[in-house]
Amino acid sequence: VAAASVTAAAAPPLPQLVQKDGRHALMVDGAPFVMLGAQAHNSSNYPAALKKVWPAIRDMHANTLEIPVAWEQIEPVEGKFDFSYVDTLVAEARKNKVRLVLLWFATWKNTNPQYSPEWVKFDNQRFPRMLDKDGKVNYCMSPFGEETLKADKKAFVALMTHIKQIDEAHRTVIMMQVQNEVGTYGLVRDYGPKAQAAFAQEVPQAVLERQKSPVKLAAKGTWSEVYGDYAEQYFHTYAIASYIGEIAKAGRAVYNLPMYVNNALRDPLEPMAPWKGNFASGGPTWDVIDIYKVAAPAIDLAAPDIYMPQSAKFTGTLDRFQRPDNALMVPELGNAPTYARYTYQVLGRGALGFAPFGIDYADYSNFPLGSKLTDKAMVEPFGSIFAVFRPMERQWAKWAFEGRTYGVAESDERTEQTIAMKNWTATVSFRQWRFGEKEWNPEIKDEPANTEKPSGGVAIAQIGDNEFIVVGQQVRLRLGGAGSNDGKPTMLARVEEGSFDPSGKWIMERNWNGDQVDYGINLPAKPVVLKIRIGTY
Ligand code: N0T
């Protein structure tokens, strides 16, 4: 008994999400953690395939791997579970010193049941698919399939039970994604008999209270009576969210890891309108996050998978998903080089995590969604940034939770951006030469090397009243007084280039002065970390 309790006491605390003043942190081993993540390809979830995952994770300098666990692989025969892949994965993750976020691919993976076991996906009687208005069978599983829910839940609980058994003392697995990019393409909702009966019921009170809708025709009533043209999407969302919520709840009852859902986006900028086939109905799109909060309280957050490279859409998406009641995490984004600059923006905004998709060396390229490349060169634009964040990852996560961090990425228009901080502003501009202004010399026709495409970004942590940690590339940064420093003349005290050692101690390499600061603080293409002090006189 004594030995057992010693072991139990030594187990690190469970990972969990905490919240303060509208900000969020993912606590791992009892302290804020920022997931510098990478997601493997969809079919890399086999022991032999992992050999091509780990080298990419190392080159990426990631601290976390996101990787699927498929229902079809853990329960190929009903009731007979096989966790050999999970065991190998967890053991190898520990050897590689990375954490895991496991992606439960089951009833819905990109909306379809492709990752369900064969005994599920071909048995429409027991595991019904949705029906369209004409009674035609749709590809997508019905969220009203009671047997489907029961079977998926049973498998997920078995998985959580197993993870608890092998990992409770380690906490290598820090989070679970439940299903993947759910909803339904091409059909707004299920018209099967159970769905029809439910659609004629009144909207649950909790939805009425929480969901902000462009249309509210009545204070209460059936879905159509209250939500008019939005009723079918909201109804389907509620059905899917309830299904996922129940699975998550059952899993957490066994082993209480943080859990989230991910979303294939609806356009964040186009004017709000009822569903017309332009995104997966029923998924956790930004407009229905409230329905997920109500129907799936066991899900901590809804997260955007960002495959929109346009800076306005990227930023619009972050704005939509980062809320006091919804922590920002970007569990997927394209792995093409254009996305690398967003690392600064997302981490600067205090996200729990950031993970480009398709980071392994399987012979498969995600182009045109992502990178053409499949090797080290694909990883490098992200890996070089993670490399400078890694030594200060725990400090960064703490600063972010304290609300001290900011971040921007170069926009497609290349325009200057201003960051408002406490009593200081940072002005960030792009495509600047490092000494002086191009207007000085009419013979200058070209632009600085490697700025043909937007690639700049900077993340800033204000660690003291007049002190900043700056991480970035391809930007010119200027600090100016604001608030109580407004109008005062200012001067840089120190612009130290360096890095944090593993104990959190700042190691200075040199102090930028003279030409290196006279025309702003010009960060080169290769990411650097600066510790800046500034004063007024
Ligand atoms: C993602 C990934 C994987 C604006 C695509 C994105 C992953 C899933 N789906 O490689 O399948 O499992 O979550 C869908 C993007 C649709 C195109 C959006 C264009």
GROMACS .gro file of N, CA and C in nm, residues 65-211:
model
  441
   65LEU      N    1   0.294   1.588  -3.079
   65LEU     CA    2   0.247   1.526  -3.204
   65LEU      C    3   0.097   1.501  -3.193
   66GLU      N    4   0.025   1.547  -3.294
   66GLU     CA    5  -0.117   1.513  -3.307
   66GLU      C    6  -0.127   1.400  -3.408
   67ILE      N    7  -0.194   1.293  -3.371
   67ILE     CA    8  -0.197   1.177  -3.461
   67ILE      C    9  -0.325   1.097  -3.437
   68PRO      N   10  -0.382   1.038  -3.544
   68PRO     CA   11  -0.509   0.967  -3.527
   68PRO      C   12  -0.496   0.836  -3.449
   69VAL      N   13  -0.605   0.803  -3.381
   69VAL     CA   14  -0.632   0.666  -3.338
   69VAL      C   15  -0.767   0.633  -3.402
   70ALA      N   16  -0.768   0.534  -3.488
   70ALA     CA   17  -0.890   0.503  -3.563
   70ALA      C   18  -0.971   0.396  -3.494
   71TRP      N   19  -1.101   0.416  -3.495
   71TRP     CA   20  -1.192   0.314  -3.441
   71TRP      C   21  -1.168   0.181  -3.512
   72GLU      N   22  -1.148   0.184  -3.646
   72GLU     CA   23  -1.131   0.060  -3.722
   72GLU      C   24  -1.008  -0.020  -3.678
   73GLN      N   25  -0.909   0.050  -3.622
   73GLN     CA   26  -0.788  -0.023  -3.585
   73GLN      C   27  -0.792  -0.073  -3.441
   74ILE      N   28  -0.870  -0.009  -3.355
   74ILE     CA   29  -0.872  -0.060  -3.217
   74ILE      C   30  -0.984  -0.161  -3.194
   75GLU      N   31  -1.086  -0.159  -3.283
   75GLU     CA   32  -1.195  -0.257  -3.268
   75GLU      C   33  -1.236  -0.315  -3.404
   76PRO      N   34  -1.141  -0.382  -3.470
   76PRO     CA   35  -1.173  -0.434  -3.604
   76PRO      C   36  -1.285  -0.539  -3.598
   77VAL      N   37  -1.291  -0.612  -3.487
   77VAL     CA   38  -1.398  -0.708  -3.464
   77VAL      C   39  -1.474  -0.657  -3.342
   78GLU      N   40  -1.603  -0.656  -3.350
   78GLU     CA   41  -1.681  -0.595  -3.242
   78GLU      C   42  -1.648  -0.658  -3.107
   79GLY      N   43  -1.616  -0.573  -3.012
   79GLY     CA   44  -1.591  -0.620  -2.874
   79GLY      C   45  -1.448  -0.668  -2.851
   80LYS      N   46  -1.368  -0.683  -2.958
   80LYS     CA   47  -1.229  -0.729  -2.941
   80LYS      C   48  -1.136  -0.610  -2.966
   81PHE      N   49  -1.077  -0.562  -2.858
   81PHE     CA   50  -0.996  -0.442  -2.871
   81PHE      C   51  -0.848  -0.475  -2.888
   82ASP      N   52  -0.782  -0.395  -2.969
   82ASP     CA   53  -0.639  -0.412  -2.995
   82ASP      C   54  -0.571  -0.276  -2.979
   83PHE      N   55  -0.492  -0.262  -2.874
   83PHE     CA   56  -0.428  -0.133  -2.848
   83PHE      C   57  -0.279  -0.135  -2.878
   84SER      N   58  -0.237  -0.230  -2.962
   84SER     CA   59  -0.093  -0.243  -2.985
   84SER      C   60  -0.035  -0.114  -3.048
   85TYR      N   61  -0.109  -0.055  -3.139
   85TYR     CA   62  -0.059   0.070  -3.200
   85TYR      C   63  -0.047   0.180  -3.094
   86VAL      N   64  -0.148   0.192  -3.009
   86VAL     CA   65  -0.145   0.296  -2.906
   86VAL      C   66  -0.024   0.276  -2.814
   87ASP      N   67   0.001   0.151  -2.780
   87ASP     CA   68   0.116   0.121  -2.692
   87ASP      C   69   0.248   0.162  -2.757
   88THR      N   70   0.263   0.126  -2.883
   88THR     CA   71   0.387   0.161  -2.955
   88THR      C   72   0.400   0.313  -2.965
   89LEU      N   73   0.290   0.377  -3.003
   89LEU     CA   74   0.291   0.522  -3.019
   89LEU      C   75   0.332   0.594  -2.891
   90VAL      N   76   0.271   0.555  -2.781
   90VAL     CA   77   0.298   0.624  -2.655
   90VAL      C   78   0.443   0.599  -2.611
   91ALA      N   79   0.489   0.476  -2.626
   91ALA     CA   80   0.628   0.445  -2.588
   91ALA      C   81   0.725   0.525  -2.674
   92GLU      N   82   0.701   0.531  -2.803
   92GLU     CA   83   0.794   0.602  -2.891
   92GLU      C   84   0.786   0.754  -2.871
   93ALA      N   85   0.668   0.804  -2.838
   93ALA     CA   86   0.656   0.948  -2.808
   93ALA      C   87   0.744   0.983  -2.689
   94ARG      N   88   0.741   0.897  -2.589
   94ARG     CA   89   0.825   0.924  -2.470
   94ARG      C   90   0.972   0.923  -2.507
   95LYS      N   91   1.009   0.825  -2.589
   95LYS     CA   92   1.150   0.818  -2.631
   95LYS      C   93   1.189   0.946  -2.706
   96ASN      N   94   1.097   0.997  -2.783
   96ASN     CA   95   1.123   1.118  -2.861
   96ASN      C   96   1.095   1.246  -2.784
   97LYS      N   97   1.056   1.229  -2.658
   97LYS     CA   98   1.031   1.343  -2.569
   97LYS      C   99   0.927   1.440  -2.624
   98VAL      N  100   0.820   1.387  -2.676
   98VAL     CA  101   0.709   1.474  -2.717
   98VAL      C  102   0.579   1.424  -2.654
   99ARG      N  103   0.488   1.517  -2.637
   99ARG     CA  104   0.353   1.485  -2.589
   99ARG      C  105   0.266   1.444  -2.707
  100LEU      N  106   0.150   1.390  -2.674
  100LEU     CA  107   0.057   1.346  -2.778
  100LEU      C  108  -0.080   1.409  -2.761
  101VAL      N  109  -0.138   1.447  -2.873
  101VAL     CA  110  -0.280   1.477  -2.880
  101VAL      C  111  -0.338   1.370  -2.971
  102LEU      N  112  -0.431   1.291  -2.919
  102LEU     CA  113  -0.485   1.181  -2.998
  102LEU      C  114  -0.617   1.222  -3.062
  103LEU      N  115  -0.629   1.186  -3.189
  103LEU     CA  116  -0.745   1.225  -3.269
  103LEU      C  117  -0.834   1.103  -3.287
  104TRP      N  118  -0.952   1.108  -3.227
  104TRP     CA  119  -1.043   0.994  -3.233
  104TRP      C  120  -1.123   0.999  -3.363
  105PHE      N  121  -1.075   0.920  -3.462
  105PHE     CA  122  -1.141   0.912  -3.592
  105PHE      C  123  -1.241   0.798  -3.582
  106ALA      N  124  -1.370   0.829  -3.581
  106ALA     CA  125  -1.469   0.723  -3.559
  106ALA      C  126  -1.593   0.747  -3.644
  107THR      N  127  -1.707   0.779  -3.581
  107THR     CA  128  -1.831   0.796  -3.658
  107THR      C  129  -1.815   0.898  -3.771
  108TRP      N  130  -1.740   1.005  -3.739
  108TRP     CA  131  -1.724   1.110  -3.840
  108TRP      C  132  -1.577   1.152  -3.854
  109LYS      N  133  -1.524   1.136  -3.973
  109LYS     CA  134  -1.389   1.186  -4.006
  109LYS      C  135  -1.406   1.266  -4.135
  110ASN      N  136  -1.386   1.398  -4.128
  110ASN     CA  137  -1.421   1.486  -4.241
  110ASN      C  138  -1.566   1.457  -4.281
  111THR      N  139  -1.649   1.434  -4.183
  111THR     CA  140  -1.794   1.409  -4.190
  111THR      C  141  -1.834   1.265  -4.223
  112ASN      N  142  -1.743   1.184  -4.279
  112ASN     CA  143  -1.786   1.051  -4.324
  112ASN      C  144  -1.736   0.940  -4.232
  113PRO      N  145  -1.795   0.819  -4.245
  113PRO     CA  146  -1.758   0.710  -4.153
  113PRO      C  147  -1.643   0.623  -4.201
  114GLN      N  148  -1.557   0.679  -4.285
  114GLN     CA  149  -1.448   0.602  -4.345
  114GLN      C  150  -1.357   0.532  -4.242
  115TYR      N  151  -1.343   0.590  -4.125
  115TYR     CA  152  -1.254   0.530  -4.023
  115TYR      C  153  -1.327   0.439  -3.925
  116SER      N  154  -1.459   0.420  -3.946
  116SER     CA  155  -1.532   0.325  -3.862
  116SER      C  156  -1.496   0.184  -3.906
  117PRO      N  157  -1.510   0.087  -3.814
  117PRO     CA  158  -1.483  -0.052  -3.855
  117PRO      C  159  -1.583  -0.096  -3.963
  118GLU      N  160  -1.542  -0.198  -4.037
  118GLU     CA  161  -1.631  -0.248  -4.144
  118GLU      C  162  -1.765  -0.294  -4.090
  119TRP      N  163  -1.763  -0.351  -3.970
  119TRP     CA  164  -1.891  -0.399  -3.916
  119TRP      C  165  -1.986  -0.284  -3.885
  120VAL      N  166  -1.935  -0.163  -3.886
  120VAL     CA  167  -2.020  -0.045  -3.867
  120VAL      C  168  -2.058   0.014  -4.002
  121LYS      N  169  -1.959   0.035  -4.087
  121LYS     CA  170  -1.986   0.120  -4.202
  121LYS      C  171  -2.071   0.055  -4.310
  122PHE      N  172  -2.087  -0.077  -4.303
  122PHE     CA  173  -2.171  -0.141  -4.403
  122PHE      C  174  -2.302  -0.197  -4.345
  123ASP      N  175  -2.335  -0.159  -4.225
  123ASP     CA  176  -2.459  -0.209  -4.163
  123ASP      C  177  -2.556  -0.094  -4.140
  124ASN      N  178  -2.626  -0.057  -4.247
  124ASN     CA  179  -2.719   0.056  -4.239
  124ASN      C  180  -2.840   0.029  -4.150
  125GLN      N  181  -2.869  -0.096  -4.126
  125GLN     CA  182  -2.983  -0.127  -4.040
  125GLN      C  183  -2.952  -0.086  -3.897
  126ARG      N  184  -2.839  -0.139  -3.851
  126ARG     CA  185  -2.803  -0.113  -3.712
  126ARG      C  186  -2.742   0.027  -3.694
  127PHE      N  187  -2.668   0.070  -3.794
  127PHE     CA  188  -2.599   0.199  -3.785
  127PHE      C  189  -2.647   0.289  -3.899
  128PRO      N  190  -2.763   0.352  -3.880
  128PRO     CA  191  -2.828   0.420  -3.992
  128PRO      C  192  -2.751   0.543  -4.040
  129ARG      N  193  -2.753   0.559  -4.173
  129ARG     CA  194  -2.703   0.683  -4.230
  129ARG      C  195  -2.818   0.784  -4.234
  130MET      N  196  -2.785   0.908  -4.258
  130MET     CA  197  -2.889   1.010  -4.271
  130MET      C  198  -2.972   0.984  -4.396
  131LEU      N  199  -3.096   1.032  -4.394
  131LEU     CA  200  -3.182   1.026  -4.513
  131LEU      C  201  -3.206   1.168  -4.561
  132ASP      N  202  -3.212   1.184  -4.693
  132ASP     CA  203  -3.246   1.317  -4.743
  132ASP      C  204  -3.398   1.333  -4.749
  133LYS      N  205  -3.445   1.445  -4.801
  133LYS     CA  206  -3.588   1.477  -4.804
  133LYS      C  207  -3.670   1.372  -4.878
  134ASP      N  208  -3.606   1.308  -4.978
  134ASP     CA  209  -3.679   1.207  -5.056
  134ASP      C  210  -3.661   1.067  -4.997
  135GLY      N  211  -3.600   1.059  -4.881
  135GLY     CA  212  -3.580   0.929  -4.819
  135GLY      C  213  -3.460   0.853  -4.874
  136LYS      N  214  -3.377   0.921  -4.954
  136LYS     CA  215  -3.258   0.858  -5.011
  136LYS      C  216  -3.145   0.855  -4.907
  137VAL      N  217  -3.072   0.745  -4.906
  137VAL     CA  218  -2.964   0.728  -4.807
  137VAL      C  219  -2.847   0.820  -4.840
  138ASN      N  220  -2.804   0.897  -4.739
  138ASN     CA  221  -2.690   0.987  -4.751
  138ASN      C  222  -2.563   0.914  -4.707
  139TYR      N  223  -2.446   0.969  -4.740
  139TYR     CA  224  -2.320   0.903  -4.702
  139TYR      C  225  -2.292   0.912  -4.551
  140CYS      N  226  -2.349   1.013  -4.486
  140CYS     CA  227  -2.308   1.051  -4.349
  140CYS      C  228  -2.390   0.974  -4.245
  141MET      N  229  -2.328   0.931  -4.139
  141MET     CA  230  -2.399   0.860  -4.032
  141MET      C  231  -2.499   0.954  -3.964
  142SER      N  232  -2.614   0.901  -3.929
  142SER     CA  233  -2.714   0.981  -3.860
  142SER      C  234  -2.673   1.004  -3.715
  143PRO      N  235  -2.684   1.128  -3.670
  143PRO     CA  236  -2.657   1.153  -3.526
  143PRO      C  237  -2.769   1.096  -3.438
  144PHE      N  238  -2.873   1.043  -3.500
  144PHE     CA  239  -2.980   0.982  -3.422
  144PHE      C  240  -2.967   0.830  -3.417
  145GLY      N  241  -2.855   0.777  -3.467
  145GLY     CA  242  -2.832   0.633  -3.460
  145GLY      C  243  -2.793   0.593  -3.318
  146GLU      N  244  -2.888   0.539  -3.245
  146GLU     CA  245  -2.860   0.507  -3.104
  146GLU      C  246  -2.752   0.399  -3.090
  147GLU      N  247  -2.758   0.301  -3.179
  147GLU     CA  248  -2.658   0.193  -3.174
  147GLU      C  249  -2.520   0.246  -3.214
  148THR      N  250  -2.518   0.339  -3.306
  148THR     CA  251  -2.390   0.397  -3.350
  148THR      C  252  -2.325   0.471  -3.233
  149LEU      N  253  -2.406   0.551  -3.168
  149LEU     CA  254  -2.356   0.626  -3.052
  149LEU      C  255  -2.306   0.530  -2.944
  150LYS      N  256  -2.386   0.426  -2.919
  150LYS     CA  257  -2.348   0.331  -2.814
  150LYS      C  258  -2.215   0.263  -2.848
  151ALA      N  259  -2.202   0.224  -2.973
  151ALA     CA  260  -2.081   0.150  -3.014
  151ALA      C  261  -1.958   0.242  -3.016
  152ASP      N  262  -1.973   0.362  -3.068
  152ASP     CA  263  -1.862   0.458  -3.074
  152ASP      C  264  -1.818   0.491  -2.930
  153LYS      N  265  -1.916   0.517  -2.847
  153LYS     CA  266  -1.888   0.552  -2.707
  153LYS      C  267  -1.815   0.439  -2.635
  154LYS      N  268  -1.860   0.317  -2.660
  154LYS     CA  269  -1.797   0.202  -2.595
  154LYS      C  270  -1.649   0.192  -2.636
  155ALA      N  271  -1.623   0.213  -2.763
  155ALA     CA  272  -1.485   0.205  -2.810
  155ALA      C  273  -1.401   0.320  -2.753
  156PHE      N  274  -1.459   0.438  -2.748
  156PHE     CA  275  -1.386   0.553  -2.695
  156PHE      C  276  -1.355   0.535  -2.546
  157VAL      N  277  -1.453   0.482  -2.474
  157VAL     CA  278  -1.431   0.457  -2.331
  157VAL      C  279  -1.321   0.351  -2.313
  158ALA      N  280  -1.322   0.250  -2.400
  158ALA     CA  281  -1.216   0.149  -2.392
  158ALA      C  282  -1.080   0.214  -2.417
  159LEU      N  283  -1.076   0.305  -2.513
  159LEU     CA  284  -0.950   0.375  -2.543
  159LEU      C  285  -0.905   0.459  -2.423
  160MET      N  286  -0.997   0.533  -2.365
  160MET     CA  287  -0.961   0.618  -2.251
  160MET      C  288  -0.917   0.533  -2.132
  161THR      N  289  -0.983   0.420  -2.114
  161THR     CA  290  -0.945   0.328  -2.006
  161THR      C  291  -0.801   0.280  -2.027
  162HIS      N  292  -0.771   0.248  -2.151
  162HIS     CA  293  -0.636   0.200  -2.181
  162HIS      C  294  -0.532   0.310  -2.163
  163ILE      N  295  -0.564   0.429  -2.209
  163ILE     CA  296  -0.468   0.539  -2.195
  163ILE      C  297  -0.442   0.566  -2.047
  164LYS      N  298  -0.550   0.564  -1.970
  164LYS     CA  299  -0.532   0.585  -1.826
  164LYS      C  300  -0.435   0.482  -1.768
  165GLN      N  301  -0.458   0.357  -1.808
  165GLN     CA  302  -0.374   0.249  -1.757
  165GLN      C  303  -0.226   0.269  -1.789
  166ILE      N  304  -0.198   0.303  -1.913
  166ILE     CA  305  -0.056   0.308  -1.952
  166ILE      C  306   0.008   0.445  -1.928
  167ASP      N  307  -0.075   0.548  -1.908
  167ASP     CA  308  -0.017   0.682  -1.914
  167ASP      C  309  -0.042   0.769  -1.792
  168GLU      N  310  -0.118   0.719  -1.698
  168GLU     CA  311  -0.154   0.801  -1.582
  168GLU      C  312  -0.030   0.855  -1.509
  169ALA      N  313   0.073   0.775  -1.505
  169ALA     CA  314   0.193   0.816  -1.431
  169ALA      C  315   0.283   0.907  -1.514
  170HIS      N  316   0.251   0.925  -1.642
  170HIS     CA  317   0.339   1.002  -1.732
  170HIS      C  318   0.276   1.126  -1.792
  171ARG      N  319   0.148   1.114  -1.827
  171ARG     CA  320   0.075   1.222  -1.896
  171ARG      C  321   0.142   1.257  -2.029
  172THR      N  322   0.182   1.156  -2.100
  172THR     CA  323   0.232   1.180  -2.236
  172THR      C  324   0.118   1.226  -2.326
  173VAL      N  325   0.000   1.167  -2.306
  173VAL     CA  326  -0.118   1.210  -2.380
  173VAL      C  327  -0.181   1.326  -2.304
  174ILE      N  328  -0.191   1.441  -2.372
  174ILE     CA  329  -0.237   1.560  -2.300
  174ILE      C  330  -0.376   1.607  -2.342
  175MET      N  331  -0.426   1.555  -2.452
  175MET     CA  332  -0.555   1.606  -2.500
  175MET      C  333  -0.613   1.506  -2.600
  176MET      N  334  -0.746   1.511  -2.613
  176MET     CA  335  -0.814   1.425  -2.710
  176MET      C  336  -0.900   1.511  -2.803
  177GLN      N  337  -0.890   1.481  -2.929
  177GLN     CA  338  -0.984   1.540  -3.025
  177GLN      C  339  -1.092   1.435  -3.052
  178VAL      N  340  -1.218   1.473  -3.036
  178VAL     CA  341  -1.326   1.375  -3.049
  178VAL      C  342  -1.391   1.390  -3.187
  179GLN      N  343  -1.372   1.288  -3.272
  179GLN     CA  344  -1.413   1.291  -3.413
  179GLN      C  345  -1.324   1.391  -3.488
  180ASN      N  346  -1.352   1.410  -3.617
  180ASN     CA  347  -1.271   1.503  -3.694
  180ASN      C  348  -1.356   1.577  -3.798
  181GLU      N  349  -1.352   1.709  -3.790
  181GLU     CA  350  -1.426   1.793  -3.887
  181GLU      C  351  -1.564   1.736  -3.916
  182VAL      N  352  -1.649   1.742  -3.814
  182VAL     CA  353  -1.782   1.682  -3.827
  182VAL      C  354  -1.879   1.774  -3.900
  183GLY      N  355  -1.998   1.719  -3.922
  183GLY     CA  356  -2.102   1.789  -3.997
  183GLY      C  357  -2.136   1.707  -4.119
  184THR      N  358  -2.207   1.768  -4.212
  184THR     CA  359  -2.247   1.696  -4.332
  184THR      C  360  -2.234   1.790  -4.451
  185TYR      N  361  -2.168   1.741  -4.555
  185TYR     CA  362  -2.159   1.821  -4.678
  185TYR      C  363  -2.280   1.792  -4.765
  186GLY      N  364  -2.338   1.894  -4.821
  186GLY     CA  365  -2.441   1.877  -4.923
  186GLY      C  366  -2.582   1.850  -4.872
  187LEU      N  367  -2.598   1.830  -4.745
  187LEU     CA  368  -2.732   1.807  -4.689
  187LEU      C  369  -2.736   1.877  -4.554
  188VAL      N  370  -2.839   1.955  -4.532
  188VAL     CA  371  -2.839   2.040  -4.414
  188VAL      C  372  -2.868   1.964  -4.285
  189ARG      N  373  -2.949   1.855  -4.297
  189ARG     CA  374  -2.980   1.778  -4.177
  189ARG      C  375  -3.033   1.641  -4.215
  190ASP      N  376  -3.054   1.560  -4.117
  190ASP     CA  377  -3.113   1.427  -4.133
  190ASP      C  378  -3.265   1.442  -4.143
  191TYR      N  379  -3.325   1.366  -4.238
  191TYR     CA  380  -3.471   1.364  -4.248
  191TYR      C  381  -3.526   1.225  -4.216
  192GLY      N  382  -3.446   1.142  -4.152
  192GLY     CA  383  -3.494   1.010  -4.109
  192GLY      C  384  -3.604   1.026  -4.005
  193PRO      N  385  -3.677   0.916  -3.977
  193PRO     CA  386  -3.793   0.926  -3.887
  193PRO      C  387  -3.761   0.985  -3.749
  194LYS      N  388  -3.650   0.943  -3.688
  194LYS     CA  389  -3.615   0.996  -3.555
  194LYS      C  390  -3.583   1.144  -3.562
  195ALA      N  391  -3.513   1.181  -3.666
  195ALA     CA  392  -3.477   1.321  -3.683
  195ALA      C  393  -3.603   1.406  -3.706
  196GLN      N  394  -3.694   1.353  -3.787
  196GLN     CA  395  -3.818   1.427  -3.813
  196GLN      C  396  -3.895   1.451  -3.684
  197ALA      N  397  -3.902   1.349  -3.601
  197ALA     CA  398  -3.973   1.362  -3.473
  197ALA      C  399  -3.905   1.467  -3.386
  198ALA      N  400  -3.772   1.464  -3.382
  198ALA     CA  401  -3.698   1.558  -3.298
  198ALA      C  402  -3.711   1.701  -3.351
  199PHE      N  403  -3.715   1.714  -3.482
  199PHE     CA  404  -3.724   1.847  -3.543
  199PHE      C  405  -3.857   1.916  -3.508
  200ALA      N  406  -3.959   1.834  -3.480
  200ALA     CA  407  -4.091   1.891  -3.445
  200ALA      C  408  -4.101   1.929  -3.297
  201GLN      N  409  -3.996   1.894  -3.222
  201GLN     CA  410  -3.994   1.929  -3.078
  201GLN      C  411  -3.953   2.075  -3.058
  202GLU      N  412  -3.973   2.121  -2.935
  202GLU     CA  413  -3.933   2.258  -2.902
  202GLU      C  414  -3.780   2.269  -2.890
  203VAL      N  415  -3.728   2.383  -2.921
  203VAL     CA  416  -3.584   2.410  -2.903
  203VAL      C  417  -3.553   2.406  -2.753
  204PRO      N  418  -3.450   2.334  -2.713
  204PRO     CA  419  -3.415   2.330  -2.570
  204PRO      C  420  -3.389   2.471  -2.515
  205GLN      N  421  -3.430   2.491  -2.392
  205GLN     CA  422  -3.418   2.621  -2.326
  205GLN      C  423  -3.274   2.674  -2.330
  206ALA      N  424  -3.179   2.585  -2.304
  206ALA     CA  425  -3.039   2.627  -2.298
  206ALA      C  426  -2.991   2.685  -2.432
  207VAL      N  427  -3.039   2.628  -2.541
  207VAL     CA  428  -3.004   2.681  -2.674
  207VAL      C  429  -3.066   2.819  -2.691
  208LEU      N  430  -3.193   2.830  -2.654
  208LEU     CA  431  -3.262   2.959  -2.666
  208LEU      C  432  -3.186   3.068  -2.593
  209GLU      N  433  -3.134   3.032  -2.475
  209GLU     CA  434  -3.067   3.132  -2.392
  209GLU      C  435  -2.930   3.172  -2.445
  210ARG      N  436  -2.862   3.077  -2.508
  210ARG     CA  437  -2.722   3.104  -2.539
  210ARG      C  438  -2.693   3.139  -2.685
  211GLN      N  439  -2.758   3.072  -2.776
  211GLN     CA  440  -2.721   3.090  -2.917
  211GLN      C  441  -2.759   3.229  -2.967
   0.00000   0.00000   0.00000
